[in-house]
Amino acid sequence: MSADTVPVTGWGRTAPTAARPIRLRSYQEAVAAVRGCGARGGIPRGLGRAYGDAAQNAGGAVFDMTALNRVHAIDAEGGTVLCDAGVSLHRLMQALLPLGWFVPVTPGTRYVTVGGAIGADVHGNNHHVSGSFSRHVLSFELLTADGEIRTVRRGTPLFDATTGGMGLTGMILTATVQFQPVETSLMSVDTERARDLDDLMVRLTTGDRGYRYSVAWIDLLARGSATGRAVLTRGDHAPLEALRTPGPLAGGTRARRDPLVFRPPRFPSPPAFLPEGLVNRTTVGLFNELRYRKTPRARTGRLQRISAFFHPLDGVPHWNRIYGRGGLVQYQFVVGHGQEEALRRIVRRVCGQRCPSFLAVLKRFGDADPGWLSFPVPGWTLALDLPAGLPGLAPLLDELDEEVAAAGGRVCLAKDSRLRPDLLAAMYPRLDDFRALRAELDPRGVFTSDLSRRLTL
């Protein structure tokens, strides 16, 4: 354990605050740390992939969970795993894919911990089919503010408050998760171009039911009749039969010999310090034009590695450095079905501002999961990465917040670093229930974060 404070940021590298890191190596250390964390409290932290301030705690403690990383039991027949909260999805893929099992839900990076996946109730490109991560969690052990360890099961208020609760109900120590069966470590992928936003929305609405995974990249610098033009990528896990087809194969001959092999590529990290302004309208405009033009109008059945399909940026460690010292803001919102005009207005507004975003993705969410602060609800979700120093960004996002709230939508708390607290109740109807349970469970505010203070959670 360390008594020194260090600067802590989210993946966006904005608004650093100083906290005292406490690296936990046993459950006994975890109990002692919670009981003695001090007046400013503490917050669990995994691999630091939340974009905003959810795992920061100015003047208090940050509980580093990554040393609690044991995989306790794997049911190779039934596909369930009991593991510590500090185990990453990457490690679980390494352990489970060779046995024919894959994580039921993965966000855009596999370098998140199981505890983080539960605390943020992460979603993936299969939400319209599989829901959020919590739907596949059978139970977990939760260390609460009184120093007690509780077994929490699905269908209970504490389960629903913790899944999506951003670590504020307690510290998850272990979890039991149900995985999904797969025959190979490859994906069968269909790709097509959409000429504008309306064309894209029609394609998503009419075609998503035929795919487990579906996501669209949008060119937010295109304007006029091309506003919202996109590349739509959909797919499913490739069956074993697909590897017997003659022709080139992702992974080469090794994939045929070992269809469940999982060895993602790694590339050099960007330098620690890059000049500001690399991500600008010119560079992003060129990238967007090349990406859209090089994509075939329609291509079906391409075999692709799991790592390339789900986590293309994971091959570049510290890719967030390309935004320079100023960092990046990821803004993600969802509006319900029937609010398509609100989505169109937001897209037109962002395009009109000429906001340079390499990563702008649109997806459709399916049924909501019961987490009180879980982000997904049925409808349309758009996520975009923007340079934090972009002129006029703060007032633009404030106006988008208003638009989203007026449409009955919400922003994603795991990626937020700037939402005004007065909009939170309109976005999350179970907010009062969450606050009441937290006040009863943790009256001294042992579990606290910069996010919880900013939004009065």
Coordinates of C-alpha atoms in Angstrom, one line a residue:
M1 CA 0.0 0.0 0.0
S2 CA 1.2 3.5 -0.8
A3 CA 0.7 6.7 1.2
D4 CA 1.7 9.0 -1.7
T5 CA -0.8 10.7 -3.9
V6 CA -0.5 10.6 -7.7
P7 CA -2.4 12.2 -10.6
V8 CA -5.2 10.0 -11.9
T9 CA -7.2 10.4 -15.1
G10 CA -9.6 8.4 -17.2
W11 CA -8.8 7.1 -20.6
G12 CA -9.7 10.5 -22.0
R13 CA -6.7 12.0 -20.1
T14 CA -8.8 15.1 -19.1
A15 CA -9.2 16.7 -15.7
P16 CA -6.6 14.8 -13.6
T17 CA -7.0 14.8 -9.8
A18 CA -4.6 13.6 -7.2
A19 CA -5.5 10.4 -5.2
R20 CA -3.8 7.8 -3.0
P21 CA -3.5 4.5 -4.9
I22 CA -3.9 1.4 -2.8
R23 CA -3.0 -1.8 -4.7
L24 CA -4.9 -4.7 -3.2
R25 CA -3.5 -8.2 -3.2
S26 CA -5.9 -10.1 -1.0
Y27 CA -9.5 -9.9 0.2
Q28 CA -8.1 -9.2 3.7
E29 CA -6.2 -6.2 2.3
A30 CA -9.4 -5.1 0.6
V31 CA -11.4 -5.2 3.8
A32 CA -8.7 -3.3 5.7
A33 CA -8.5 -0.7 3.0
V34 CA -12.2 0.0 2.9
R35 CA -12.4 0.3 6.7
G36 CA -9.4 2.7 6.9
C37 CA -9.7 4.7 3.6
G38 CA -10.3 8.0 5.4
A39 CA -12.7 10.9 5.2
R40 CA -12.5 11.3 1.4
G41 CA -13.4 7.7 0.8
G42 CA -12.2 5.4 -2.0
I43 CA -13.3 4.0 -5.4
P44 CA -12.4 0.7 -7.1
R45 CA -10.4 1.1 -10.3
G46 CA -9.5 -1.6 -12.8
L47 CA -7.5 -1.0 -16.0
G48 CA -8.4 2.7 -16.3
R49 CA -10.5 2.5 -19.5
A50 CA -13.5 4.6 -18.3
Y51 CA -13.1 7.8 -20.4
G52 CA -14.2 10.2 -17.7
D53 CA -13.9 10.7 -14.0
A54 CA -15.7 7.6 -12.7
A55 CA -12.5 6.0 -11.3
Q56 CA -11.0 9.1 -9.9
N57 CA -11.2 10.4 -6.3
A58 CA -9.7 13.8 -5.6
G59 CA -8.0 13.8 -2.2
G60 CA -9.1 10.2 -1.4
A61 CA -8.1 6.7 -2.2
V62 CA -8.3 4.7 -5.4
F63 CA -8.4 0.9 -4.9
D64 CA -6.3 -0.8 -7.6
M65 CA -8.0 -4.1 -8.2
T66 CA -5.7 -5.5 -10.9
A67 CA -3.7 -7.7 -8.6
L68 CA -6.9 -9.5 -7.6
N69 CA -6.9 -11.5 -10.8
R70 CA -7.3 -15.1 -10.2
V71 CA -9.6 -17.4 -12.3
H72 CA -11.0 -19.7 -9.6
A73 CA -13.1 -22.1 -11.6
I74 CA -14.1 -22.9 -15.2
D75 CA -17.0 -25.1 -16.0
A76 CA -15.8 -26.3 -19.5
E77 CA -19.1 -28.1 -20.1
G78 CA -21.5 -25.4 -19.1
G79 CA -19.4 -22.3 -19.9
T80 CA -19.5 -20.6 -16.5
V81 CA -16.5 -18.9 -14.9
L82 CA -15.8 -17.9 -11.3
C83 CA -13.1 -15.2 -11.2
D84 CA -11.8 -12.3 -9.3
A85 CA -13.1 -8.8 -10.2
G86 CA -9.6 -7.8 -11.4
V87 CA -9.4 -10.4 -14.1
S88 CA -9.5 -8.7 -17.6
L89 CA -11.7 -9.8 -20.5
H90 CA -8.5 -10.3 -22.4
R91 CA -7.3 -13.0 -20.0
L92 CA -10.7 -14.6 -20.0
M93 CA -10.6 -14.8 -23.8
Q94 CA -7.2 -16.4 -23.5
A95 CA -8.5 -19.0 -21.1
L96 CA -11.9 -19.7 -22.5
L97 CA -11.6 -19.4 -26.3
P98 CA -9.5 -22.6 -26.6
L99 CA -12.3 -24.4 -24.7
G100 CA -15.0 -23.1 -27.1
W101 CA -16.4 -20.2 -25.1
F102 CA -16.5 -16.5 -25.7
V103 CA -17.4 -13.5 -23.5
P104 CA -21.1 -12.9 -23.8
V105 CA -20.6 -9.1 -24.1
T106 CA -17.5 -7.1 -24.9
P107 CA -17.1 -3.3 -25.3
G108 CA -14.6 -1.8 -27.8
T109 CA -11.7 -2.9 -25.7
R110 CA -10.9 -6.3 -24.1
Y111 CA -8.6 -4.5 -21.5
V112 CA -11.4 -4.0 -19.0
T113 CA -11.8 -5.9 -15.8
V114 CA -14.8 -8.0 -14.9
G115 CA -15.5 -5.7 -12.0
G116 CA -15.4 -2.7 -14.3
A117 CA -17.6 -4.5 -16.8
I118 CA -20.2 -5.0 -14.1
G119 CA -19.8 -1.6 -12.5
A120 CA -20.3 0.1 -15.8
D121 CA -22.7 -2.6 -17.1
V122 CA -20.8 -2.4 -20.4
H123 CA -22.6 -3.1 -23.7
G124 CA -21.3 -4.2 -27.1
N125 CA -22.3 -4.5 -30.7
N126 CA -24.7 -7.3 -29.8
H127 CA -26.9 -5.4 -27.4
H128 CA -30.0 -5.9 -29.6
V129 CA -29.5 -9.6 -29.1
S130 CA -27.7 -10.2 -25.8
G131 CA -28.2 -7.1 -23.7
S132 CA -25.6 -5.7 -21.4
F133 CA -22.9 -7.6 -19.5
S134 CA -25.0 -7.8 -16.3
R135 CA -27.5 -10.0 -18.1
H136 CA -24.9 -12.8 -18.1
V137 CA -23.7 -12.3 -14.5
L138 CA -25.1 -15.0 -12.2
S139 CA -23.8 -13.6 -8.9
F140 CA -21.0 -11.6 -7.4
E141 CA -19.4 -11.0 -4.0
L142 CA -19.6 -7.4 -2.9
L143 CA -17.5 -5.8 -0.1
T144 CA -19.7 -3.1 1.3
A145 CA -18.9 0.0 3.3
D146 CA -19.3 -1.7 6.7
G147 CA -16.5 -4.1 5.8
E148 CA -18.8 -7.1 5.2
I149 CA -18.7 -9.3 2.1
R150 CA -22.1 -10.1 0.7
T151 CA -23.2 -12.6 -2.0
V152 CA -25.4 -10.7 -4.4
R153 CA -27.6 -12.6 -6.8
R154 CA -29.7 -11.5 -9.8
G155 CA -33.1 -10.1 -9.2
T156 CA -32.2 -8.3 -6.0
P157 CA -32.2 -4.5 -5.5
L158 CA -28.5 -4.6 -4.6
F159 CA -27.7 -6.4 -7.8
D160 CA -29.6 -3.9 -9.9
A161 CA -28.0 -0.9 -8.1
T162 CA -24.5 -2.3 -8.5
T163 CA -24.7 -3.2 -12.2
G164 CA -24.2 0.2 -13.8
G165 CA -23.6 1.7 -10.3
M166 CA -20.1 2.9 -11.1
G167 CA -18.5 1.2 -8.1
L168 CA -20.5 3.3 -5.6
T169 CA -22.4 0.5 -3.8
G170 CA -19.2 -1.4 -2.9
M171 CA -16.2 -3.3 -4.2
I172 CA -16.9 -6.3 -6.3
L173 CA -14.4 -9.1 -5.3
T174 CA -15.5 -12.1 -7.4
A175 CA -18.1 -12.8 -10.0
T176 CA -19.7 -15.8 -11.7
V177 CA -20.3 -15.2 -15.4
Q178 CA -22.0 -17.3 -18.1
F179 CA -20.1 -17.4 -21.4
Q180 CA -21.5 -18.2 -24.9
P181 CA -20.3 -21.2 -27.0
V182 CA -18.4 -20.7 -30.3
E183 CA -16.8 -23.1 -32.7
T184 CA -13.9 -20.9 -33.9
S185 CA -12.0 -17.7 -33.1
L186 CA -13.0 -16.1 -36.3
M187 CA -15.9 -14.0 -37.3
S188 CA -18.0 -14.1 -40.5
V189 CA -18.5 -10.5 -41.5
D190 CA -20.7 -8.6 -43.9
T191 CA -19.9 -5.0 -44.8
E192 CA -21.9 -2.5 -46.8
R193 CA -21.9 1.3 -47.4
A194 CA -24.8 3.6 -46.6
R195 CA -25.1 6.8 -48.6
D196 CA -26.6 8.9 -45.8
L197 CA -28.1 8.7 -42.3
D198 CA -31.6 7.8 -43.4
D199 CA -30.3 5.0 -45.6
L200 CA -28.2 3.7 -42.7
M201 CA -31.1 3.7 -40.3
V202 CA -33.3 1.8 -42.7
R203 CA -30.5 -0.8 -43.2
L204 CA -30.1 -1.2 -39.4
T205 CA -33.8 -1.4 -38.8
T206 CA -34.5 -4.0 -41.4
G207 CA -31.3 -6.1 -41.2
D208 CA -30.2 -6.2 -37.6
R209 CA -32.4 -9.1 -36.6
G210 CA -30.3 -11.4 -38.9
Y211 CA -27.0 -10.7 -37.1
R212 CA -25.7 -11.1 -33.6
Y213 CA -23.3 -8.2 -34.0
S214 CA -24.0 -4.9 -35.7
V215 CA -22.3 -1.5 -35.7
A216 CA -22.0 1.4 -38.1
W217 CA -19.1 3.9 -38.5
I218 CA -20.3 7.3 -39.5
D219 CA -18.5 10.1 -41.4
L220 CA -19.4 13.2 -39.3
L221 CA -17.5 15.5 -41.6
A222 CA -19.6 14.7 -44.7
R223 CA -22.3 17.3 -45.4
G224 CA -25.1 17.9 -47.8
S225 CA -26.7 14.9 -49.4
A226 CA -23.9 12.7 -47.9
T227 CA -24.6 13.7 -44.3
G228 CA -24.4 10.6 -42.1
R229 CA -22.8 8.4 -44.8
A230 CA -21.5 5.3 -43.1
V231 CA -19.9 1.9 -43.3
L232 CA -22.1 -0.8 -41.7
T233 CA -20.4 -3.9 -40.4
R234 CA -22.4 -6.9 -39.1
G235 CA -21.5 -10.5 -38.4
D236 CA -21.5 -13.6 -36.2
H237 CA -19.1 -16.2 -35.0
A238 CA -17.8 -18.3 -37.9
P239 CA -18.8 -21.9 -37.7
L240 CA -16.2 -24.6 -38.1
E241 CA -17.5 -25.4 -41.6
A242 CA -16.4 -21.9 -42.8
L243 CA -12.8 -22.9 -42.2
R244 CA -13.1 -25.8 -44.7
T245 CA -13.9 -23.4 -47.6
P246 CA -11.0 -23.1 -50.0
G247 CA -9.2 -19.8 -50.4
P248 CA -7.4 -17.3 -48.2
L249 CA -8.2 -17.5 -44.5
A250 CA -7.7 -14.9 -41.7
G251 CA -5.0 -16.4 -39.5
G252 CA -3.6 -18.5 -42.3
T253 CA -3.2 -22.3 -42.2
R254 CA -2.8 -22.2 -38.4
A255 CA -6.5 -21.2 -38.1
R256 CA -7.4 -24.4 -39.9
R257 CA -5.2 -26.5 -37.7
D258 CA -6.3 -24.8 -34.5
P259 CA -9.7 -23.1 -35.1
L260 CA -9.9 -21.7 -31.6
V261 CA -6.4 -20.1 -31.5
F262 CA -6.4 -16.6 -30.0
R263 CA -3.2 -14.5 -30.5
P264 CA -4.0 -10.9 -31.2
P265 CA -1.3 -8.8 -32.9
R266 CA 0.5 -6.0 -31.0
F267 CA 2.0 -2.9 -32.6
P268 CA 4.3 -0.2 -31.1
S269 CA 2.8 2.5 -28.8
P270 CA 2.6 6.1 -30.0
P271 CA 5.2 8.3 -28.3
A272 CA 4.4 9.5 -24.9
F273 CA 4.3 13.1 -26.0
L274 CA 2.8 14.0 -29.4
P275 CA 2.2 17.5 -30.8
E276 CA -1.2 19.0 -30.3
G277 CA -3.6 19.1 -33.2
L278 CA -2.8 15.8 -34.9
V279 CA -6.5 15.0 -34.8
N280 CA -8.0 17.8 -36.9
R281 CA -10.5 18.3 -39.7
T282 CA -7.9 17.8 -42.4
T283 CA -6.5 14.5 -41.0
V284 CA -9.9 13.1 -40.0
G285 CA -11.4 14.2 -43.3
L286 CA -8.7 12.4 -45.3
F287 CA -9.1 9.3 -43.1
N288 CA -12.9 9.3 -43.5
E289 CA -12.8 9.7 -47.2
L290 CA -10.3 6.9 -47.6
R291 CA -12.2 4.6 -45.3
Y292 CA -15.5 5.2 -47.0
R293 CA -14.2 4.9 -50.6
K294 CA -12.1 1.8 -49.9
T295 CA -15.0 -0.1 -48.4
P296 CA -16.9 -2.3 -51.0
R297 CA -20.5 -1.3 -51.6
A298 CA -21.4 -4.7 -50.3
R299 CA -19.3 -7.7 -49.2
T300 CA -20.5 -10.8 -47.5
G301 CA -18.9 -13.7 -45.6
R302 CA -15.4 -12.3 -45.0
L303 CA -13.6 -14.2 -42.3
Q304 CA -11.9 -12.0 -39.7
R305 CA -10.1 -12.5 -36.4
I306 CA -12.0 -11.9 -33.3
S307 CA -9.5 -9.3 -32.2
A308 CA -9.8 -7.4 -35.5
F309 CA -13.6 -7.4 -35.5
F310 CA -14.1 -6.4 -31.8
H311 CA -11.0 -4.6 -30.7
P312 CA -9.0 -3.1 -33.6
L313 CA -7.5 -0.4 -31.4
D314 CA -6.3 -2.8 -28.7
G315 CA -3.4 -3.7 -31.0
V316 CA -2.0 -0.2 -30.4
P317 CA -1.2 0.4 -26.7
H318 CA -2.0 3.9 -25.5
W319 CA -3.7 4.9 -28.7
N320 CA -5.3 7.7 -26.8
R321 CA -2.0 9.6 -27.0
I322 CA -2.7 10.6 -30.5
Y323 CA -5.0 13.3 -29.1
G324 CA -2.1 15.0 -27.4
R325 CA -1.8 16.2 -23.9
G326 CA -5.2 17.8 -24.0
G327 CA -6.8 14.4 -24.3
L328 CA -10.2 13.4 -25.7
V329 CA -13.8 13.4 -24.8
Q330 CA -16.0 10.5 -25.7
Y331 CA -19.6 11.5 -25.9
Q332 CA -22.2 8.8 -26.1
F333 CA -26.0 9.1 -25.8
V334 CA -29.1 7.1 -26.6
V335 CA -32.5 8.2 -27.7
G336 CA -35.5 5.8 -27.9
H337 CA -37.3 4.4 -30.9
G338 CA -39.6 7.1 -32.1
Q339 CA -37.0 9.8 -31.5
E340 CA -35.3 9.4 -34.8
E341 CA -35.7 13.1 -35.6
A342 CA -33.8 14.0 -32.5
L343 CA -31.0 11.8 -33.7
R344 CA -31.0 13.5 -37.1
R345 CA -30.9 16.9 -35.6
I346 CA -27.9 15.9 -33.4
V347 CA -26.0 14.4 -36.4
R348 CA -26.7 17.5 -38.5
R349 CA -25.5 19.7 -35.7
V350 CA -22.3 17.8 -35.2
C351 CA -21.7 17.7 -39.0
G352 CA -22.4 21.4 -39.2
Q353 CA -19.8 22.2 -36.5
R354 CA -17.3 20.1 -38.6
C355 CA -16.3 18.1 -35.5
P356 CA -13.3 15.8 -36.3
S357 CA -14.1 12.4 -34.9
F358 CA -12.2 9.3 -36.0
L359 CA -14.5 7.1 -34.0
A360 CA -18.2 7.8 -34.5
V361 CA -20.4 4.7 -34.3
L362 CA -24.1 4.2 -34.4
K363 CA -25.9 1.1 -33.0
R364 CA -29.4 0.0 -32.1
F365 CA -30.0 -1.1 -28.5
G366 CA -32.4 -3.8 -27.6
D367 CA -34.4 -4.3 -24.4
A368 CA -33.0 -2.6 -21.3
D369 CA -31.5 -4.5 -18.4
P370 CA -32.6 -3.9 -14.9
G371 CA -29.6 -1.9 -13.6
W372 CA -30.9 1.3 -12.1
L373 CA -28.1 3.4 -13.7
S374 CA -27.4 1.1 -16.6
F375 CA -27.0 3.1 -19.8
P376 CA -28.7 1.2 -22.6
V377 CA -32.4 1.5 -23.3
P378 CA -34.2 0.5 -26.5
G379 CA -33.3 2.9 -29.3
W380 CA -30.4 4.5 -31.1
T381 CA -27.0 5.1 -29.6
L382 CA -24.3 7.3 -31.1
A383 CA -20.7 7.5 -29.7
L384 CA -18.0 9.9 -30.9
D385 CA -14.5 10.7 -29.8
L386 CA -13.5 14.4 -30.0
P387 CA -10.3 16.3 -29.1
A388 CA -10.9 17.9 -25.7
G389 CA -9.4 21.2 -26.8
L390 CA -11.8 21.6 -29.8
P391 CA -13.0 25.2 -29.9
G392 CA -16.6 25.5 -28.8
L393 CA -16.8 21.8 -27.7
A394 CA -18.2 22.5 -24.1
P395 CA -21.2 24.6 -25.2
L396 CA -21.9 22.3 -28.1
L397 CA -22.1 19.2 -25.8
D398 CA -24.2 21.1 -23.2
E399 CA -26.7 21.8 -26.0
L400 CA -26.6 18.2 -27.1
D401 CA -27.3 17.1 -23.5
E402 CA -30.4 19.3 -23.5
E403 CA -31.5 17.8 -26.8
V404 CA -31.0 14.2 -25.5
A405 CA -32.8 14.9 -22.2
A406 CA -35.7 16.5 -24.0
A407 CA -36.0 13.4 -26.2
G408 CA -36.1 11.2 -23.1
G409 CA -32.6 9.9 -23.7
R410 CA -29.5 9.7 -21.6
V411 CA -25.7 10.0 -21.7
C412 CA -23.3 7.2 -20.7
L413 CA -21.9 7.7 -17.3
A414 CA -18.9 5.5 -17.9
K415 CA -17.8 7.9 -20.6
D416 CA -18.9 11.2 -19.0
S417 CA -16.8 13.9 -17.5
R418 CA -18.9 17.0 -17.8
L419 CA -22.7 16.4 -17.6
R420 CA -24.6 18.9 -15.5
P421 CA -26.3 17.3 -12.4
D422 CA -29.6 18.9 -13.0
L423 CA -30.1 16.8 -16.2
L424 CA -29.3 13.5 -14.5
A425 CA -32.8 12.8 -13.0
A426 CA -34.5 13.3 -16.3
M427 CA -32.1 10.8 -17.9
Y428 CA -32.1 8.1 -15.2
P429 CA -35.6 7.6 -13.7
R430 CA -34.3 5.2 -11.0
L431 CA -31.8 7.8 -9.7
D432 CA -33.7 8.4 -6.4
D433 CA -33.9 4.7 -5.7
F434 CA -30.1 4.5 -6.3
R435 CA -29.4 7.4 -4.0
A436 CA -31.7 6.0 -1.3
L437 CA -30.1 2.5 -1.3
R438 CA -26.6 4.1 -1.3
A439 CA -27.5 6.3 1.6
E440 CA -28.7 3.3 3.6
L441 CA -25.8 1.0 2.6
D442 CA -23.0 3.6 2.9
P443 CA -24.2 6.5 5.1
R444 CA -20.6 7.8 5.5
G445 CA -19.8 7.9 1.8
V446 CA -17.0 5.4 2.0
F447 CA -17.3 4.6 -1.7
T448 CA -17.1 7.9 -3.6
S449 CA -15.5 9.3 -6.8
D450 CA -15.1 12.5 -8.7
L451 CA -18.1 11.4 -10.8
S452 CA -20.3 10.8 -7.7
R453 CA -19.4 14.3 -6.3
R454 CA -20.0 16.1 -9.6
L455 CA -23.4 14.5 -10.1
T456 CA -24.4 14.1 -6.5
L457 CA -24.9 10.4 -6.9

